[in-house]
Short mmCIF file of C-alpha atoms and ligand atoms in Angstrom, two decimals:
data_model
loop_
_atom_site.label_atom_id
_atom_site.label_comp_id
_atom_site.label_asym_id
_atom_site.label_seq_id
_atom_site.Cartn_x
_atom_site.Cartn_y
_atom_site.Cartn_z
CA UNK B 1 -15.58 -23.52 -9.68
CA UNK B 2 -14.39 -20.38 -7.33
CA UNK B 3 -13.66 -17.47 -8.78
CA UNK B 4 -10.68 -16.03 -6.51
CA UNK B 5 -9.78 -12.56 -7.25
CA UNK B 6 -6.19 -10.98 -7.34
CA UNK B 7 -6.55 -8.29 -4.70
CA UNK B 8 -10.03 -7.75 -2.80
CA UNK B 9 -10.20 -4.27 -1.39
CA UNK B 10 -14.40 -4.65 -0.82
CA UNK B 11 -14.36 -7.64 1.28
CA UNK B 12 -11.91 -5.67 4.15
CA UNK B 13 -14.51 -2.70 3.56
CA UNK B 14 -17.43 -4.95 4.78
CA UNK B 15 -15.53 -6.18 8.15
CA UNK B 16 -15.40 -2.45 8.87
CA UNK B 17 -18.19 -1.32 7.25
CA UNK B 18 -20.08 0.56 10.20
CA UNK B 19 -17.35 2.20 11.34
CA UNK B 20 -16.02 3.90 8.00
CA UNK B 21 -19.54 4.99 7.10
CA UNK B 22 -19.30 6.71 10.90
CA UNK B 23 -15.88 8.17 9.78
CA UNK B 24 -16.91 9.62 6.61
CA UNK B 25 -20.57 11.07 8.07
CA UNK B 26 -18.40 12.75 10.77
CA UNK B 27 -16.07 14.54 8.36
CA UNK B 28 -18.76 15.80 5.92
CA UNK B 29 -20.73 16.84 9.09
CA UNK B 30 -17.46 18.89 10.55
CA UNK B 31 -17.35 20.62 7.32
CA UNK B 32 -13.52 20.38 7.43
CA UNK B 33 -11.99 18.79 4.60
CA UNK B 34 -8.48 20.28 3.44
CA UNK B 35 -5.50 19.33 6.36
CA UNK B 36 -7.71 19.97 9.14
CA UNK B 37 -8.36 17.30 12.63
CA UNK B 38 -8.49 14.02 10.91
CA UNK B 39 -5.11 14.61 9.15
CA UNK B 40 -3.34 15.97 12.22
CA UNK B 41 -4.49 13.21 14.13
CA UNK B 42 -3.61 10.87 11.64
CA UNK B 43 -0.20 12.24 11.40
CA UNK B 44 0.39 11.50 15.37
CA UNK B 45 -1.06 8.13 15.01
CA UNK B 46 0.62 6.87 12.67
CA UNK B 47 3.93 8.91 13.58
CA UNK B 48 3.64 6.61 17.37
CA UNK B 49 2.64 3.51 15.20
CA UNK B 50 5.80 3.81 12.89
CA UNK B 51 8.43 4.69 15.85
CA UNK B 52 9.68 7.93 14.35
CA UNK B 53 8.86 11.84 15.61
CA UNK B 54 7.11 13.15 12.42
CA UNK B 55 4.79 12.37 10.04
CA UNK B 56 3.71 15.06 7.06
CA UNK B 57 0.82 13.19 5.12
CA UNK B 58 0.47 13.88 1.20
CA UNK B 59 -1.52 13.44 -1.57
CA UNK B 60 -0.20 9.94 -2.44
CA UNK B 61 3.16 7.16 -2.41
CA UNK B 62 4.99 8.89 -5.69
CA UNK B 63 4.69 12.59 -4.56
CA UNK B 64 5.88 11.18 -1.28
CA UNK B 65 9.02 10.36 -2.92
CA UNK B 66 9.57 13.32 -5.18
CA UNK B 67 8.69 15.42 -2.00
CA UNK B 68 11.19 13.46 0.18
CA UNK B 69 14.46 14.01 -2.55
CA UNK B 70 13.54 17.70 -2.93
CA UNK B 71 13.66 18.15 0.77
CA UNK B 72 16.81 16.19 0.82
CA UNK B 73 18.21 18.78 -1.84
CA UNK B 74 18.30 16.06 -4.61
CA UNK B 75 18.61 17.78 -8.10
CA UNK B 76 19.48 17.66 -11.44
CA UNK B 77 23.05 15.74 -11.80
CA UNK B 78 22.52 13.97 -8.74
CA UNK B 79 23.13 9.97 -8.85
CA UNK B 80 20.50 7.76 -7.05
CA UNK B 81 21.12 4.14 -6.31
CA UNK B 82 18.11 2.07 -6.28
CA UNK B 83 16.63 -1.14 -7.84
CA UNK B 84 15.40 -2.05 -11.33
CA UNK B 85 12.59 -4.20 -9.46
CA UNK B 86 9.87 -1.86 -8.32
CA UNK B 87 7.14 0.13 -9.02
CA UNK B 88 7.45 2.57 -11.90
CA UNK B 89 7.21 5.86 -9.65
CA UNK B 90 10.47 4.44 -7.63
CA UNK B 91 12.10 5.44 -11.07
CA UNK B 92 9.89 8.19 -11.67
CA UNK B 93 10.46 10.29 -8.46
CA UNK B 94 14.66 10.30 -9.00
CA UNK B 95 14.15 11.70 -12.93
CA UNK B 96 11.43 13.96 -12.07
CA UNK B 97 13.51 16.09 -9.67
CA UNK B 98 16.20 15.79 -12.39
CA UNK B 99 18.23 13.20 -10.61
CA UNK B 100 19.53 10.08 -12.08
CA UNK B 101 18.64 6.66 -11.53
CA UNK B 102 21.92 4.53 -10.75
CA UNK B 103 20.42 0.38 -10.76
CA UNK B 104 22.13 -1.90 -8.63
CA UNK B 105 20.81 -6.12 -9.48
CA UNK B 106 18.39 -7.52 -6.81
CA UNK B 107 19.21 -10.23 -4.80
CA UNK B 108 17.51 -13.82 -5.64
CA UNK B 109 16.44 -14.73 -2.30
CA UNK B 110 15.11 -11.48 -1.50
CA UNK B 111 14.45 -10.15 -4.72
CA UNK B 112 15.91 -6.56 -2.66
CA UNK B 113 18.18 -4.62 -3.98
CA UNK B 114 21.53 -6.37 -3.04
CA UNK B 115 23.72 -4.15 -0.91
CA UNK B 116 27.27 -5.93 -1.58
CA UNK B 117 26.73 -4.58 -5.24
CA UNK B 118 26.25 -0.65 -3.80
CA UNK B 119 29.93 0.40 -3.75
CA UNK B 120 30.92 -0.27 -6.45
CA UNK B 121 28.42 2.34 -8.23
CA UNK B 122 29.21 5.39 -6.21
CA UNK B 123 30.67 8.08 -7.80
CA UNK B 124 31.61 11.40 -6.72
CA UNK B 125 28.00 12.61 -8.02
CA UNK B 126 26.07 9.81 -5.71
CA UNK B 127 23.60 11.94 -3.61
CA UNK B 128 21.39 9.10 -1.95
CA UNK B 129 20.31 5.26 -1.46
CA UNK B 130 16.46 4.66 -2.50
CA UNK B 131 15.80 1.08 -1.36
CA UNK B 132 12.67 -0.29 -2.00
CA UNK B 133 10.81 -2.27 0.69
CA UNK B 134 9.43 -4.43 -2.08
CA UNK B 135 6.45 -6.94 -1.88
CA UNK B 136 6.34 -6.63 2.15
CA UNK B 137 9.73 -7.22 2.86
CA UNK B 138 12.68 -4.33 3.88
CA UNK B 139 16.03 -4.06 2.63
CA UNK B 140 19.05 -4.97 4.54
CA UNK B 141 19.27 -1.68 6.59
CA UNK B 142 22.01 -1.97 8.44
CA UNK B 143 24.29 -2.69 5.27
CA UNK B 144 22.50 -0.34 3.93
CA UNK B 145 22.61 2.74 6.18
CA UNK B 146 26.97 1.65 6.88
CA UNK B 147 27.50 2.45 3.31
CA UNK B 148 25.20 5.52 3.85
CA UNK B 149 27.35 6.64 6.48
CA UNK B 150 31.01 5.48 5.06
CA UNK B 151 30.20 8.03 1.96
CA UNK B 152 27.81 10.31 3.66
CA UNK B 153 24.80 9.60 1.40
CA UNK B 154 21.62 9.92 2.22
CA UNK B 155 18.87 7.20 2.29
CA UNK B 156 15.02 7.20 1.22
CA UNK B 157 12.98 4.50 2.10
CA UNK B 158 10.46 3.32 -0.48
CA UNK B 159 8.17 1.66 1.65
CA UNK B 160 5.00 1.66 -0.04
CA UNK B 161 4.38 -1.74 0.16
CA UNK B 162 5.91 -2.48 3.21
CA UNK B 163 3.90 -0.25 5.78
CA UNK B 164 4.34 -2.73 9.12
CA UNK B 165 7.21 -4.54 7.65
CA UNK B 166 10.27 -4.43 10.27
CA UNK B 167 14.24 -5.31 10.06
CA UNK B 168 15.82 -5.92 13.67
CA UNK B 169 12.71 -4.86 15.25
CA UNK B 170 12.32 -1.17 13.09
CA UNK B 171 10.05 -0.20 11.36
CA UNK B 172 10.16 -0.05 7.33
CA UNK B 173 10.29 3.78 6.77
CA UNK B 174 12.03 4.60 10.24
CA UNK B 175 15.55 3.77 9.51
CA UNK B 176 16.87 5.93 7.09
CA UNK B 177 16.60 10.03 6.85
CA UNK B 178 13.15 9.44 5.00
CA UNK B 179 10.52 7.01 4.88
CA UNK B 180 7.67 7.18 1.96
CA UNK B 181 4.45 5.42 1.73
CA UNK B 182 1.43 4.73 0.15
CA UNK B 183 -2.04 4.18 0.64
CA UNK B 184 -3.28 3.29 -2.67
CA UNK B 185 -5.96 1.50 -1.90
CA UNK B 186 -4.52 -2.00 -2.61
CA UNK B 187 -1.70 -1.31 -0.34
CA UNK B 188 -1.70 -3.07 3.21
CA UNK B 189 -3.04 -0.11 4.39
CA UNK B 190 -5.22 1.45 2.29
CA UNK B 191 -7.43 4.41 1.71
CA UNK B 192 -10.76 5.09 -0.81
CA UNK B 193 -8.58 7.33 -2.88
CA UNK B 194 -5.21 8.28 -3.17
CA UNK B 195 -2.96 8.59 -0.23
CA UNK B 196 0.50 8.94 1.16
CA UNK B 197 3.08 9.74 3.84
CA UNK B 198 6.36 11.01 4.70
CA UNK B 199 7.87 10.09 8.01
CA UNK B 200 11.23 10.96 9.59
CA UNK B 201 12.93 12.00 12.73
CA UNK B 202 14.75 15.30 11.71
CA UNK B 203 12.41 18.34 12.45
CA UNK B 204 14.25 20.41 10.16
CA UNK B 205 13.11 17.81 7.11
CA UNK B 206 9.18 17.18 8.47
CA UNK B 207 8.98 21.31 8.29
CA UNK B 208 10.54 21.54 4.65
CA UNK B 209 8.19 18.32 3.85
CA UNK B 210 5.38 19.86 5.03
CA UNK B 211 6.13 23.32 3.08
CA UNK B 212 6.78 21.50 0.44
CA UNK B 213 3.55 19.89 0.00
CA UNK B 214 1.18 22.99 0.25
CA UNK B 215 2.30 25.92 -1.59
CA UNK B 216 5.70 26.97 0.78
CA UNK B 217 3.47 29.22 2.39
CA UNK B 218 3.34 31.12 5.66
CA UNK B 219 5.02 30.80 8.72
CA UNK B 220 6.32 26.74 7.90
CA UNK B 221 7.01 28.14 4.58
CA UNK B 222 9.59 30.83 5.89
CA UNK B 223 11.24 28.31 7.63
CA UNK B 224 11.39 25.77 5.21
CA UNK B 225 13.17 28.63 2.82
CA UNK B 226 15.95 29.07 5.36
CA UNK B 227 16.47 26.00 6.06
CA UNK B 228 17.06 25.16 2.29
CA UNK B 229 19.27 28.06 1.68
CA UNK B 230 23.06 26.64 1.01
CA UNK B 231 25.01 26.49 4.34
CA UNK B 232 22.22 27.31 6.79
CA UNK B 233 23.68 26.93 10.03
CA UNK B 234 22.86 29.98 11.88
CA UNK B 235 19.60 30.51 13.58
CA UNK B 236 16.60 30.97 11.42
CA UNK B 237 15.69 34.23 12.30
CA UNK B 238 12.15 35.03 14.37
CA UNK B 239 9.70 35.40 11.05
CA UNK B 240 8.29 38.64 10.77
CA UNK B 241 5.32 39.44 11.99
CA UNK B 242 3.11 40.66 9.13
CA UNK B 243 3.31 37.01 7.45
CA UNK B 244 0.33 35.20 6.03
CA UNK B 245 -0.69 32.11 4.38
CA UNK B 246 -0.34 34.13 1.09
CA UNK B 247 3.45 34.82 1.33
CA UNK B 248 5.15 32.53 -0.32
CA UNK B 249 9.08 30.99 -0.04
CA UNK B 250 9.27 28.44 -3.16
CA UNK B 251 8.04 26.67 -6.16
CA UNK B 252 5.96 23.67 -4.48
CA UNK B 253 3.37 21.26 -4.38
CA UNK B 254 0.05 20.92 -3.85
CA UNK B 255 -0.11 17.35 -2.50
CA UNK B 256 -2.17 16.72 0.42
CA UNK B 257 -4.31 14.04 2.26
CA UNK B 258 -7.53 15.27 2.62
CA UNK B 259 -10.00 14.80 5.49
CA UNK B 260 -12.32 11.87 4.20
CA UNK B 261 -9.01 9.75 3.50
CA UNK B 262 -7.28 10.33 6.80
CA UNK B 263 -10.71 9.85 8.80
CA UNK B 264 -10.76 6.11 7.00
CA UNK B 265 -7.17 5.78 7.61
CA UNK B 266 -7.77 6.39 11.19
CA UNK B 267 -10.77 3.53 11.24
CA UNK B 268 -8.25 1.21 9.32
CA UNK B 269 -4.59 1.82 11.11
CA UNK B 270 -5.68 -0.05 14.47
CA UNK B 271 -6.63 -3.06 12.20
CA UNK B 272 -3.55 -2.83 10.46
CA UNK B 273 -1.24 -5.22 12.97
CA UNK B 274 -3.95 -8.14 12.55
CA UNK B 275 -4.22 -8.07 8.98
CA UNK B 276 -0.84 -8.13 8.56
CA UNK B 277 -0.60 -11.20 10.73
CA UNK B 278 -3.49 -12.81 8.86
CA UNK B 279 -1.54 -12.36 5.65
CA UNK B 280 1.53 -14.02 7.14
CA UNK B 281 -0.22 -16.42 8.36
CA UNK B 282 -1.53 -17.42 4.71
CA UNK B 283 2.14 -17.03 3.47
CA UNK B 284 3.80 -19.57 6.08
CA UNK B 285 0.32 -22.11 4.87
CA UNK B 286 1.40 -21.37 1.04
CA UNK B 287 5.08 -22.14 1.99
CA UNK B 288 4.37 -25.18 3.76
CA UNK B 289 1.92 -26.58 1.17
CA UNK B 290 3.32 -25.41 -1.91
CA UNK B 291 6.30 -28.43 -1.97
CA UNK B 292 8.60 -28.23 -5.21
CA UNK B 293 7.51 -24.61 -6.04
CA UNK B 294 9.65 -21.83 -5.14
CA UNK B 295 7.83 -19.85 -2.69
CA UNK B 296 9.44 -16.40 -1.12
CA UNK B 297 11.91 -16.18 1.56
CA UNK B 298 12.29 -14.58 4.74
CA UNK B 299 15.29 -12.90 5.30
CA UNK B 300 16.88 -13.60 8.39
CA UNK B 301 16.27 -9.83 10.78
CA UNK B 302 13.03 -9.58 8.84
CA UNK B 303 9.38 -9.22 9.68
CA UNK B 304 7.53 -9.67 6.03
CA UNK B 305 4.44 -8.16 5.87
CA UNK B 306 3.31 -9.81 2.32
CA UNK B 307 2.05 -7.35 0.30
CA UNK B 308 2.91 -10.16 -2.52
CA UNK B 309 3.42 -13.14 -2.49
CA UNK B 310 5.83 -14.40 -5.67
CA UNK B 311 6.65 -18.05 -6.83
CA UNK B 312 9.33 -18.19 -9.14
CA UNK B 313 7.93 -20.16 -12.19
CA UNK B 314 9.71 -21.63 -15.26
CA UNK B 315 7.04 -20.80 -17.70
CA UNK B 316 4.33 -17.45 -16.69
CA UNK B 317 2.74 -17.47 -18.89
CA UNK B 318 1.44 -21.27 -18.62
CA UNK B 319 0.70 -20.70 -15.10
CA UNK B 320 -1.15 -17.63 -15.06
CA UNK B 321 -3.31 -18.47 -17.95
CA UNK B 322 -3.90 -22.32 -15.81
CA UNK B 323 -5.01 -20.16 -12.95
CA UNK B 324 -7.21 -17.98 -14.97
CA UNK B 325 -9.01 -21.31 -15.83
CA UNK B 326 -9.18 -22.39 -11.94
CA UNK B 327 -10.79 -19.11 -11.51
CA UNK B 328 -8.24 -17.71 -10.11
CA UNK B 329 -6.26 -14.45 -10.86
CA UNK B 330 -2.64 -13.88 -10.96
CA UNK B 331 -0.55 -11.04 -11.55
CA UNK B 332 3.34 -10.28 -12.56
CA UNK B 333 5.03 -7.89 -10.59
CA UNK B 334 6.40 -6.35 -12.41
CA UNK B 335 6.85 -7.61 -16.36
CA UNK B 336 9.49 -4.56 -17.28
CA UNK B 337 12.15 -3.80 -14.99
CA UNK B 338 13.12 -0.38 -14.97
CA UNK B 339 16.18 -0.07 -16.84
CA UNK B 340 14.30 -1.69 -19.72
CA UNK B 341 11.82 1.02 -19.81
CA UNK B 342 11.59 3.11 -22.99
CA UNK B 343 12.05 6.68 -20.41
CA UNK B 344 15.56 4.83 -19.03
CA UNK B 345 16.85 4.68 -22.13
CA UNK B 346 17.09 8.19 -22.64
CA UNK B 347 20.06 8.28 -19.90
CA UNK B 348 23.23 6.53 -21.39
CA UNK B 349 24.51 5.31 -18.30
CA UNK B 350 26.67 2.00 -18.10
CA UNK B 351 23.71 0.12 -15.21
CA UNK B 352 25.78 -2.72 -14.47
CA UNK B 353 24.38 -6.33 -15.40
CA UNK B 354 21.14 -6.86 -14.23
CA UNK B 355 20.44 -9.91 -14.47
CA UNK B 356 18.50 -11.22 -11.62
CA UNK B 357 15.96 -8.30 -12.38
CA UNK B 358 15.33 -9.61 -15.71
CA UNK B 359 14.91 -13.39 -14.07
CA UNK B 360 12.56 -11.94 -11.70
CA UNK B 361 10.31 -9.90 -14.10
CA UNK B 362 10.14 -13.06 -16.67
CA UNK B 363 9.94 -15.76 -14.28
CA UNK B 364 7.55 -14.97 -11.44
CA UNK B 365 4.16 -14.68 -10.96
CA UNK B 366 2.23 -13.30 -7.62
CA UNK B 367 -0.97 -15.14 -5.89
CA UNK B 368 -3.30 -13.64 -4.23
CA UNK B 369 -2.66 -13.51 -0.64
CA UNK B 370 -5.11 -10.52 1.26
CA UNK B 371 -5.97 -10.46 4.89
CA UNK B 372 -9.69 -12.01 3.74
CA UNK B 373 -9.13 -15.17 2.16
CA UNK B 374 -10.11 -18.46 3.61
CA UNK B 375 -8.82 -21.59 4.43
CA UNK B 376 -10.47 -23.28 1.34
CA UNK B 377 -9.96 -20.46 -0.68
CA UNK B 378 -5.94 -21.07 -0.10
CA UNK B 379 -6.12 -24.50 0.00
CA UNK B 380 -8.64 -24.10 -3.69
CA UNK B 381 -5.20 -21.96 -5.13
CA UNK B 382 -2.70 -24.22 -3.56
CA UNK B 383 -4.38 -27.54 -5.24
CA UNK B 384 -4.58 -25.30 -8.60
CA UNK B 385 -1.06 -24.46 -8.33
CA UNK B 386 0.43 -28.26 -7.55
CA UNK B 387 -1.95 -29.51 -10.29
CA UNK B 388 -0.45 -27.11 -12.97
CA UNK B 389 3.37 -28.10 -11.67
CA UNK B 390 2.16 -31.83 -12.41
CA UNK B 391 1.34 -30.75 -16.22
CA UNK B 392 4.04 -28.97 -16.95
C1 LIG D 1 2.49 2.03 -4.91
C2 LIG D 1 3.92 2.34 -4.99
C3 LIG D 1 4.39 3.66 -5.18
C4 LIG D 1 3.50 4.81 -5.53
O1 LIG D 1 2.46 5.05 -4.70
P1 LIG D 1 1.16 5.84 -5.27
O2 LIG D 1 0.39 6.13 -4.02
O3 LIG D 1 0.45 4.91 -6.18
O4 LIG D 1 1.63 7.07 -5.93
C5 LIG D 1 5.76 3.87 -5.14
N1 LIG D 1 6.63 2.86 -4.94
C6 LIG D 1 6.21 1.58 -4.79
C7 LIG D 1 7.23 0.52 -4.56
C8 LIG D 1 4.86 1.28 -4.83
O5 LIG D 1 4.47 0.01 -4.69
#
């Protein structure tokens, strides 16, 4: 019998192996390990690689996010749309900074938050959009960013599991005024540690980003304070000359990428293109195979990067545990939508009905589908699979 995991971060490792080893020696050898070359470097890179003209990396994908809605002056009172199907620290980053979470129901094709229900939930106290790029595959932007611009909201990318991903040719994190991501090391692209990035194109946002994430200290720190003060509009003044790394303009952060993770992040990024192919590839062979099983969909505009791959089941927990007896894992992504959690309930807000959320948490289950898998490996899970729909 195989024995197929879920996810299998070692076996990319070991088509690299050489090289990261080189990567790591080279760092400890430098003796530069907090935001020196590597990061830099790895900021440019992956700046060019995502389209946009800055990219501040941090200490991983949820301080990305709280980072991103402080520097977008997101505070207590604020509303946040977003979707109930996502990650936990989607949810997390809005009520940390004191914000509230506004859900909006997913869309069952896309299982993306579904943009003709937006309007309806803005208020006068709506601040932002947070869309989630979620299991690979963006959000409809352009809806998205109209609405944006009809009620001049802002809009934060979640894109954690979408690094790659593209809709009309962009790239997931480039469209709106912020992009966040993660390099967790199960992510597409992914580090030996914790790991994220910010991305946008405004300069003034990348400099309060990047005081943001170290202390608001010297120089970048001065200008980040200006340009947070209310109604900045005038020139920020030359700073003074006496100032040092040890002045400091505001109550930050200390969340940054350190050396070791951007020098493997700078071995990986180049491979990045063909894995994600390689995964699509094993998605259209699922989709092809898997007849009478409801297999994901690719949105028209879309370029899917499969950081999941989700059937939509009638019964989980029958086909997880009939896996689990092929040998092969499964996983649910994710069981408890976020307006269900216990933290939600706290706010008494009227989420409108969401439904498909609820459908999507109870009734789907995701198969393995990494860059290294091979052909009998798929076609192993695929047989599995049509076997268990002939039981049930
Ligand atoms: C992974 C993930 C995050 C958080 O990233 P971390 O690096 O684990 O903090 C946020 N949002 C989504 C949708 C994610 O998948």
């Amino acid at each position: 019998m195989m024995q197929i995991p879920f996810m299998d971060v070692k076996a990319q490792y070991h088509t690299i192996e050489d090289e990261i080893k080189h990567a790591i020696l080279d760092v400890l050898n430098s003796g530069e390990y907090i935001l020196g070359e590597q990061v830099k470097r790895f900021e440019e890179e992956f700046a060019t690689y995502n389209k946009v003209s800055y990219a501040v990396a941090v200490g991983n994908g949820t301080e990305a996010l709280i980072i991103a809605l402080k520097a977008l002056g997101i505070g207590p009172g604020d509303e946040i749309i977003t979707t109930p199907s996502t990650f936990y620290a989607t949810t997390e980053s809005i009520l940390q900074v004191g914000a509230v979470p506004v859900y909006v129901d997913i869309n069952m094709d896309t299982y993306l938050l579904d943009e003709t229900k937006i309007e309806s939930c803005i208020t006068d106290k709506t601040k932002a959009i947070l869309p989630v790029h979620l299991y690979g595959q963006c959000a409809n932007m352009e809806a998205i960013l109209a609405i944006a611009k009809k009620y001049q909201l802002k809009v934060i990318e979640d894109s954690c599991q979408a690094v790659g991903a593209e809709f009309k040719g962009k790239k997931a994190g480039s469209m709106g005024d912020i992009g966040c991501f993660s390099f967790f090391p199960t992510k597409n692209l992914g580090c030996a540690g914790d790991g994220g990035m910010i991305v946008t194109n405004n300069k003034e946002l990348a400099t309060v980003c990047k005081s943001l994430r170290a202390h608001c200290s010297g120089i970048n720190g001065y200008e980040a304070y200006h340009i947070m003060k209310p109604n900045h509009l005038e020139e920020i003044q030359k700073p003074p000359q006496n100032i040092s790394k040890y002045n400091h303009y505001g109550v930050c952060y200390n969340s940054r990428l350190d050396e070791l993770q951007a020098a493997i992040l700078r071995v990986k990024l180049p491979h990045l293109e063909e894995w994600n192919g390689l995964r699509r590839e094993h998605a259209a062979y699922y989709c092809e195979r898997l007849l009478g099983v409801k297999t994901p969909i690719e949105a028209k505009d879309c370029y899917h990067t499969y950081h999941l791959f989700i059937l939509r089941v009638n019964n989980q927990a029958y086909y997880i545990n009939y896996l689990k007896k092929k040998g092969i894992q499964s996983g649910v992504y994710y069981p408890v939508p976020m307006h269900l959690q216990t933290v939600c309930n706290f706010e008494k807000k009227d989420h409108q009905i969401l439904k498909n959320a609820e459908i999507l948490a109870s009734k789907s289950i995701a198969i393995p589908v990494y860059p290294e898998l091979s052909k009998e490996e798929l076609d192993y899970i695929i047989g599995a699979i049509l076997e268990a729909n002939h039981g049930y």
